[in-house]
């Protein structure tokens, strides 16, 4: 197949591209390398994932912007499968520059959809959405706490499902922009017959993730621990997320692409069996590395969810998928990769 990956220099996009390239498909990988510019301020090898893709002869790398209408029309025209991973990904950045957040996340998604609609090829589209579409309402469903973590009370013991209300809540500009893209993807599937999978991702982590303080917290904590950097926790550190290892996410995408569902919205997370709080991750990293970064605490960030755990039963039932990589196994793999590549940081 002809496969287009937007945001292909990023953590998720580069893993998607590598998997499909290794299967022998023809890949076009698009990125404007804005993330590389951001990483370049803090890390030594911001183009690492982009450069790795050059090793695959069936990968064509295109440095360009998903908001470029003419470019997207050209790239989508020959695509059988599109992974739309290009995005502005940080809540904090969306508050500082909501205009850029909107143009990247809303206009970018619209450019992909319009090119697919007009192109006539009817490509399958995988859209990387986020749990932030559920907004701050998640804090109001009944949240209790233990010594080192928050958890949902009994009513939401399976987590937040895809039917959870997205109305009348605070989202932050990032949550709004991703929700707009999410809804446009659903509507284009319904109106124009596109096969579209919308995946509302919780905390995805794994190798080749260049985490920063405001995005990619599992990787950031790991990098900070192994490189001796201090960590700032915003809030009390009991915030909980379900975590999903990158290979499990790619397996979920595969299940949709290969399945017979014409379209669908799915939570993409580790579910109730694979969760971590910030404090628990610090303890786990100390067990695995024998190190612990100095930690300071700062006020809560706007609209931070005390606990978010995905109800993944829809993906299990409709797509026959379950995450396989355990928390300790996944974090250990990340620790091993960071340890072997400390010069990148």
Tab-separated table of C-alpha atoms in Angstrom:
chain	number	residue	atom	x	y	z
A	1	UNK	CA	0.000	0.000	0.000
A	2	UNK	CA	0.865	3.658	-0.256
A	3	UNK	CA	0.970	4.899	3.336
A	4	UNK	CA	1.107	8.546	4.406
A	5	UNK	CA	2.222	9.407	7.951
A	6	UNK	CA	1.892	13.009	9.092
A	7	UNK	CA	4.002	14.000	12.078
A	8	UNK	CA	6.420	11.252	11.098
A	9	UNK	CA	9.409	12.703	12.954
A	10	UNK	CA	7.586	12.420	16.260
A	11	UNK	CA	7.536	9.610	18.756
A	12	UNK	CA	4.337	7.917	17.584
A	13	UNK	CA	4.629	8.856	13.917
A	14	UNK	CA	8.157	7.494	13.557
A	15	UNK	CA	7.156	4.184	15.132
A	16	UNK	CA	4.191	3.929	12.759
A	17	UNK	CA	6.423	4.664	9.782
A	18	UNK	CA	9.050	2.150	10.840
A	19	UNK	CA	6.516	-0.653	11.320
A	20	UNK	CA	4.853	-0.153	7.951
A	21	UNK	CA	8.158	0.363	6.137
A	22	UNK	CA	9.493	-2.901	7.542
A	23	UNK	CA	6.413	-4.631	6.126
A	24	UNK	CA	7.430	-3.502	2.643
A	25	UNK	CA	4.856	-0.777	2.030
A	26	UNK	CA	5.626	2.517	0.298
A	27	UNK	CA	5.821	5.289	2.879
A	28	UNK	CA	5.550	9.035	2.568
A	29	UNK	CA	6.430	10.678	5.870
A	30	UNK	CA	5.569	14.335	6.398
A	31	UNK	CA	6.822	16.621	9.171
A	32	UNK	CA	7.566	20.328	9.541
A	33	UNK	CA	10.202	19.517	12.203
A	34	UNK	CA	8.791	22.099	14.610
A	35	UNK	CA	9.140	19.560	17.412
A	36	UNK	CA	12.802	19.174	16.474
A	37	UNK	CA	13.274	22.915	16.912
A	38	UNK	CA	11.679	22.720	20.357
A	39	UNK	CA	13.760	19.724	21.382
A	40	UNK	CA	16.889	21.401	20.086
A	41	UNK	CA	16.665	23.882	22.930
A	42	UNK	CA	16.989	21.107	25.506
A	43	UNK	CA	18.370	17.960	23.850
A	44	UNK	CA	21.288	17.313	21.574
A	45	UNK	CA	19.781	15.231	18.791
A	46	UNK	CA	16.335	16.618	18.001
A	47	UNK	CA	16.175	15.001	14.528
A	48	UNK	CA	16.981	11.500	15.755
A	49	UNK	CA	13.696	9.849	14.740
A	50	UNK	CA	13.580	11.683	11.407
A	51	UNK	CA	17.123	10.647	10.549
A	52	UNK	CA	16.463	6.997	11.441
A	53	UNK	CA	13.796	6.771	8.760
A	54	UNK	CA	16.377	7.569	6.074
A	55	UNK	CA	17.686	4.017	6.445
A	56	UNK	CA	14.550	2.649	4.769
A	57	UNK	CA	14.693	2.840	0.954
A	58	UNK	CA	10.892	2.654	0.726
A	59	UNK	CA	10.434	5.784	2.876
A	60	UNK	CA	10.158	9.207	1.260
A	61	UNK	CA	10.624	11.999	3.797
A	62	UNK	CA	8.902	15.295	3.042
A	63	UNK	CA	9.687	18.365	5.110
A	64	UNK	CA	6.471	20.348	4.925
A	65	UNK	CA	3.392	21.445	6.801
A	66	UNK	CA	0.083	19.636	7.140
A	67	UNK	CA	-1.664	23.012	6.915
A	68	UNK	CA	-0.402	23.480	3.338
A	69	UNK	CA	-3.476	22.760	1.208
A	70	UNK	CA	-1.657	22.190	-2.097
A	71	UNK	CA	0.904	19.926	-0.473
A	72	UNK	CA	-1.742	17.834	1.279
A	73	UNK	CA	-3.764	17.473	-1.918
A	74	UNK	CA	-0.640	16.165	-3.634
A	75	UNK	CA	0.401	13.734	-0.876
A	76	UNK	CA	-3.060	12.364	-0.173
A	77	UNK	CA	-3.867	11.789	-3.854
A	78	UNK	CA	-1.956	8.493	-3.941
A	79	UNK	CA	-2.486	7.347	-0.341
A	80	UNK	CA	-4.331	4.132	0.534
A	81	UNK	CA	-3.792	4.595	4.285
A	82	UNK	CA	-3.208	7.785	6.261
A	83	UNK	CA	-1.984	8.087	9.831
A	84	UNK	CA	-2.615	11.652	10.973
A	85	UNK	CA	-0.256	12.103	13.918
A	86	UNK	CA	0.850	15.683	13.227
A	87	UNK	CA	-0.274	17.888	16.084
A	88	UNK	CA	0.530	20.537	18.631
A	89	UNK	CA	0.648	18.263	21.673
A	90	UNK	CA	1.109	20.321	24.835
A	91	UNK	CA	-1.640	21.838	26.978
A	92	UNK	CA	0.728	24.538	28.231
A	93	UNK	CA	1.684	25.592	24.705
A	94	UNK	CA	-1.993	25.777	23.735
A	95	UNK	CA	-2.604	28.276	26.532
A	96	UNK	CA	0.392	30.395	25.537
A	97	UNK	CA	-0.341	30.301	21.772
A	98	UNK	CA	-3.938	29.201	21.139
A	99	UNK	CA	-3.692	30.487	17.568
A	100	UNK	CA	-0.921	28.060	16.681
A	101	UNK	CA	-2.673	25.271	18.551
A	102	UNK	CA	-5.848	25.870	16.521
A	103	UNK	CA	-4.115	26.068	13.158
A	104	UNK	CA	-2.061	22.936	13.741
A	105	UNK	CA	-4.767	20.769	15.240
A	106	UNK	CA	-7.975	21.952	13.569
A	107	UNK	CA	-6.793	23.267	10.205
A	108	UNK	CA	-4.300	20.416	9.896
A	109	UNK	CA	-6.960	17.748	10.439
A	110	UNK	CA	-9.306	19.528	8.028
A	111	UNK	CA	-6.647	19.636	5.304
A	112	UNK	CA	-6.195	15.861	5.571
A	113	UNK	CA	-9.933	15.215	5.415
A	114	UNK	CA	-10.627	17.563	2.533
A	115	UNK	CA	-7.770	16.122	0.489
A	116	UNK	CA	-9.112	12.621	1.150
A	117	UNK	CA	-12.666	13.639	0.225
A	118	UNK	CA	-11.650	15.340	-2.996
A	119	UNK	CA	-9.066	12.792	-4.034
A	120	UNK	CA	-11.549	10.027	-4.781
A	121	UNK	CA	-9.284	7.237	-3.554
A	122	UNK	CA	-11.192	6.705	-0.261
A	123	UNK	CA	-8.144	6.106	1.951
A	124	UNK	CA	-8.429	4.666	5.439
A	125	UNK	CA	-7.561	7.329	8.037
A	126	UNK	CA	-6.219	6.810	11.551
A	127	UNK	CA	-6.563	9.938	13.691
A	128	UNK	CA	-4.536	10.442	16.856
A	129	UNK	CA	-6.978	12.092	19.262
A	130	UNK	CA	-6.559	12.482	23.030
A	131	UNK	CA	-8.208	11.850	26.373
A	132	UNK	CA	-8.245	15.625	26.845
A	133	UNK	CA	-11.437	15.727	24.766
A	134	UNK	CA	-13.237	14.594	27.950
A	135	UNK	CA	-12.077	17.747	29.716
A	136	UNK	CA	-12.129	18.599	33.384
A	137	UNK	CA	-15.484	16.859	33.911
A	138	UNK	CA	-13.418	13.785	34.671
A	139	UNK	CA	-12.628	15.363	38.056
A	140	UNK	CA	-16.314	15.472	38.966
A	141	UNK	CA	-17.356	11.826	38.570
A	142	UNK	CA	-16.280	10.652	42.012
A	143	UNK	CA	-12.558	10.651	42.735
A	144	UNK	CA	-10.962	9.258	45.890
A	145	UNK	CA	-7.324	9.141	46.924
A	146	UNK	CA	-4.796	6.855	48.550
A	147	UNK	CA	-1.370	7.670	49.914
A	148	UNK	CA	0.243	7.940	46.485
A	149	UNK	CA	-2.580	8.063	43.932
A	150	UNK	CA	-6.083	9.132	42.981
A	151	UNK	CA	-8.645	6.630	41.722
A	152	UNK	CA	-12.191	6.609	40.433
A	153	UNK	CA	-14.949	5.518	42.751
A	154	UNK	CA	-17.155	2.510	41.983
A	155	UNK	CA	-19.352	4.010	39.253
A	156	UNK	CA	-16.346	4.452	36.966
A	157	UNK	CA	-14.406	1.376	38.047
A	158	UNK	CA	-13.822	0.471	34.369
A	159	UNK	CA	-12.641	3.996	33.509
A	160	UNK	CA	-14.004	6.689	31.201
A	161	UNK	CA	-15.828	5.318	28.149
A	162	UNK	CA	-16.266	6.829	24.709
A	163	UNK	CA	-19.829	7.840	25.642
A	164	UNK	CA	-18.654	10.156	28.444
A	165	UNK	CA	-20.065	13.665	27.989
A	166	UNK	CA	-17.847	16.202	26.258
A	167	UNK	CA	-20.264	19.077	26.943
A	168	UNK	CA	-20.258	21.852	29.553
A	169	UNK	CA	-16.713	21.351	30.761
A	170	UNK	CA	-13.324	23.038	30.639
A	171	UNK	CA	-11.093	21.570	27.963
A	172	UNK	CA	-8.179	24.047	27.555
A	173	UNK	CA	-7.440	25.233	23.990
A	174	UNK	CA	-5.619	21.954	23.323
A	175	UNK	CA	-8.631	19.885	24.357
A	176	UNK	CA	-10.889	22.072	22.208
A	177	UNK	CA	-8.706	21.860	19.115
A	178	UNK	CA	-8.258	18.099	19.353
A	179	UNK	CA	-11.982	17.649	19.971
A	180	UNK	CA	-12.757	19.689	16.852
A	181	UNK	CA	-10.500	17.439	14.793
A	182	UNK	CA	-12.002	14.369	16.465
A	183	UNK	CA	-15.544	15.457	15.538
A	184	UNK	CA	-14.612	16.404	11.984
A	185	UNK	CA	-13.101	12.957	11.503
A	186	UNK	CA	-16.307	11.314	12.702
A	187	UNK	CA	-18.477	13.507	10.473
A	188	UNK	CA	-16.436	12.933	7.322
A	189	UNK	CA	-16.661	9.189	7.941
A	190	UNK	CA	-20.449	9.449	8.247
A	191	UNK	CA	-21.074	11.872	5.372
A	192	UNK	CA	-18.498	10.806	2.815
A	193	UNK	CA	-17.998	7.115	3.509
A	194	UNK	CA	-14.361	7.326	4.601
A	195	UNK	CA	-13.055	4.554	6.824
A	196	UNK	CA	-11.862	6.533	9.833
A	197	UNK	CA	-10.566	5.322	13.191
A	198	UNK	CA	-10.462	7.977	15.921
A	199	UNK	CA	-8.234	6.940	18.810
A	200	UNK	CA	-8.482	8.943	22.027
A	201	UNK	CA	-5.083	8.288	23.475
A	202	UNK	CA	-4.187	8.301	27.128
A	203	UNK	CA	-0.508	8.238	28.117
A	204	UNK	CA	1.491	6.568	25.334
A	205	UNK	CA	5.145	5.885	26.128
A	206	UNK	CA	8.114	3.930	24.848
A	207	UNK	CA	11.493	4.050	23.168
A	208	UNK	CA	12.503	7.029	21.028
A	209	UNK	CA	10.233	9.314	23.041
A	210	UNK	CA	11.890	12.668	23.717
A	211	UNK	CA	9.688	13.682	26.627
A	212	UNK	CA	9.648	17.218	27.974
A	213	UNK	CA	8.278	18.669	31.177
A	214	UNK	CA	4.992	19.683	29.573
A	215	UNK	CA	4.445	16.619	27.374
A	216	UNK	CA	5.487	12.973	27.534
A	217	UNK	CA	5.810	12.708	31.311
A	218	UNK	CA	6.832	9.032	31.568
A	219	UNK	CA	9.735	9.606	29.202
A	220	UNK	CA	10.597	12.955	30.805
A	221	UNK	CA	10.788	11.440	34.288
A	222	UNK	CA	12.954	8.639	32.918
A	223	UNK	CA	15.305	11.005	31.087
A	224	UNK	CA	15.571	13.290	34.124
A	225	UNK	CA	16.274	10.381	36.467
A	226	UNK	CA	19.035	8.932	34.312
A	227	UNK	CA	20.635	12.285	33.481
A	228	UNK	CA	20.448	13.694	37.023
A	229	UNK	CA	18.050	16.532	36.290
A	230	UNK	CA	15.539	17.923	38.795
A	231	UNK	CA	11.823	17.240	38.331
A	232	UNK	CA	8.990	19.662	39.034
A	233	UNK	CA	5.616	18.130	39.862
A	234	UNK	CA	2.595	20.353	39.277
A	235	UNK	CA	0.038	19.370	41.901
A	236	UNK	CA	0.613	16.722	44.540
A	237	UNK	CA	1.966	13.911	42.359
A	238	UNK	CA	-0.991	11.623	42.969
A	239	UNK	CA	-2.344	12.245	39.454
A	240	UNK	CA	-3.001	8.915	37.745
A	241	UNK	CA	-3.040	7.956	34.066
A	242	UNK	CA	-3.429	4.636	32.384
A	243	UNK	CA	-0.294	4.042	30.338
A	244	UNK	CA	0.050	2.236	27.018
A	245	UNK	CA	3.313	1.033	25.514
A	246	UNK	CA	3.927	2.091	21.920
A	247	UNK	CA	3.844	-1.424	20.434
A	248	UNK	CA	0.404	-1.998	21.944
A	249	UNK	CA	-0.857	1.222	20.343
A	250	UNK	CA	0.428	0.126	16.936
A	251	UNK	CA	-1.287	-3.240	17.394
A	252	UNK	CA	-4.540	-1.376	18.057
A	253	UNK	CA	-4.151	0.600	14.846
A	254	UNK	CA	-3.492	-2.644	12.982
A	255	UNK	CA	-6.644	-4.193	14.401
A	256	UNK	CA	-8.748	-1.346	13.005
A	257	UNK	CA	-7.023	-1.194	9.608
A	258	UNK	CA	-7.360	-4.943	9.125
A	259	UNK	CA	-10.889	-5.143	10.562
A	260	UNK	CA	-14.248	-4.644	8.885
A	261	UNK	CA	-15.567	-1.737	10.963
A	262	UNK	CA	-16.233	1.202	8.601
A	263	UNK	CA	-15.476	3.797	11.272
A	264	UNK	CA	-15.266	4.104	15.023
A	265	UNK	CA	-14.123	6.061	18.072
A	266	UNK	CA	-11.940	4.134	20.499
A	267	UNK	CA	-10.126	4.886	23.730
A	268	UNK	CA	-6.457	3.972	23.429
A	269	UNK	CA	-4.888	3.356	26.814
A	270	UNK	CA	-3.692	0.701	29.172
A	271	UNK	CA	-7.020	0.539	30.989
A	272	UNK	CA	-7.572	-0.201	34.652
A	273	UNK	CA	-4.820	-2.836	34.792
A	274	UNK	CA	-2.018	-0.545	33.618
A	275	UNK	CA	-1.932	2.696	35.580
A	276	UNK	CA	0.668	4.918	37.218
A	277	UNK	CA	0.694	8.025	39.351
A	278	UNK	CA	3.598	10.445	39.172
A	279	UNK	CA	4.772	9.370	42.623
A	280	UNK	CA	4.496	5.708	41.705
A	281	UNK	CA	6.615	6.272	38.596
A	282	UNK	CA	9.324	7.927	40.693
A	283	UNK	CA	9.352	4.876	42.979
A	284	UNK	CA	9.479	2.473	40.028
A	285	UNK	CA	12.338	4.366	38.395
A	286	UNK	CA	14.275	4.239	41.658
A	287	UNK	CA	13.759	0.468	41.807
A	288	UNK	CA	14.945	0.048	38.211
A	289	UNK	CA	17.873	2.499	38.242
A	290	UNK	CA	18.866	3.044	41.870
A	291	UNK	CA	18.472	6.787	41.269
A	292	UNK	CA	15.944	9.443	42.210
A	293	UNK	CA	15.866	12.981	40.881
A	294	UNK	CA	15.360	15.878	43.293
A	295	UNK	CA	11.680	16.838	43.192
A	296	UNK	CA	9.941	20.145	43.835
A	297	UNK	CA	6.198	20.789	43.844
A	298	UNK	CA	4.377	23.638	42.115
A	299	UNK	CA	0.699	24.685	41.806
A	300	UNK	CA	-1.696	22.604	39.721
A	301	UNK	CA	-1.830	23.319	36.009
A	302	UNK	CA	-5.113	24.551	34.477
A	303	UNK	CA	-7.709	21.809	33.899
A	304	UNK	CA	-5.399	18.995	34.951
A	305	UNK	CA	-7.292	15.751	35.462
A	306	UNK	CA	-6.727	14.230	38.906
A	307	UNK	CA	-7.197	10.791	37.420
A	308	UNK	CA	-7.862	9.593	33.918
A	309	UNK	CA	-8.207	5.906	33.114
A	310	UNK	CA	-9.522	4.708	29.773
A	311	UNK	CA	-12.362	2.244	29.561
A	312	UNK	CA	-10.953	0.122	26.724
A	313	UNK	CA	-13.715	-2.463	26.534
A	314	UNK	CA	-15.033	-1.124	23.209
A	315	UNK	CA	-11.683	-1.730	21.491
A	316	UNK	CA	-11.478	-5.133	23.146
A	317	UNK	CA	-14.963	-6.158	22.027
A	318	UNK	CA	-15.051	-4.671	18.519
A	319	UNK	CA	-11.414	-5.063	17.464
A	320	UNK	CA	-10.282	-8.054	19.516
A	321	UNK	CA	-7.378	-6.082	20.988
A	322	UNK	CA	-5.835	-6.057	24.423
A	323	UNK	CA	-2.651	-4.340	25.627
A	324	UNK	CA	0.070	-6.871	26.359
A	325	UNK	CA	3.038	-4.919	27.754
A	326	UNK	CA	2.936	-4.507	31.532
A	327	UNK	CA	3.866	-1.269	33.252
A	328	UNK	CA	7.108	-2.513	34.769
A	329	UNK	CA	8.129	-4.215	31.521
A	330	UNK	CA	7.426	-1.120	29.465
A	331	UNK	CA	9.176	1.333	31.787
A	332	UNK	CA	12.168	-1.027	31.989
A	333	UNK	CA	12.405	-1.028	28.177
A	334	UNK	CA	12.316	2.779	28.177
A	335	UNK	CA	14.993	2.918	30.879
A	336	UNK	CA	17.182	0.576	28.836
A	337	UNK	CA	16.811	2.716	25.697
A	338	UNK	CA	17.497	6.027	27.455
A	339	UNK	CA	20.484	4.503	29.269
A	340	UNK	CA	21.954	3.320	25.957
A	341	UNK	CA	21.361	6.712	24.292
A	342	UNK	CA	22.163	9.263	26.980
A	343	UNK	CA	24.228	11.259	24.488
A	344	UNK	CA	20.947	12.201	22.762
A	345	UNK	CA	19.842	14.100	25.845
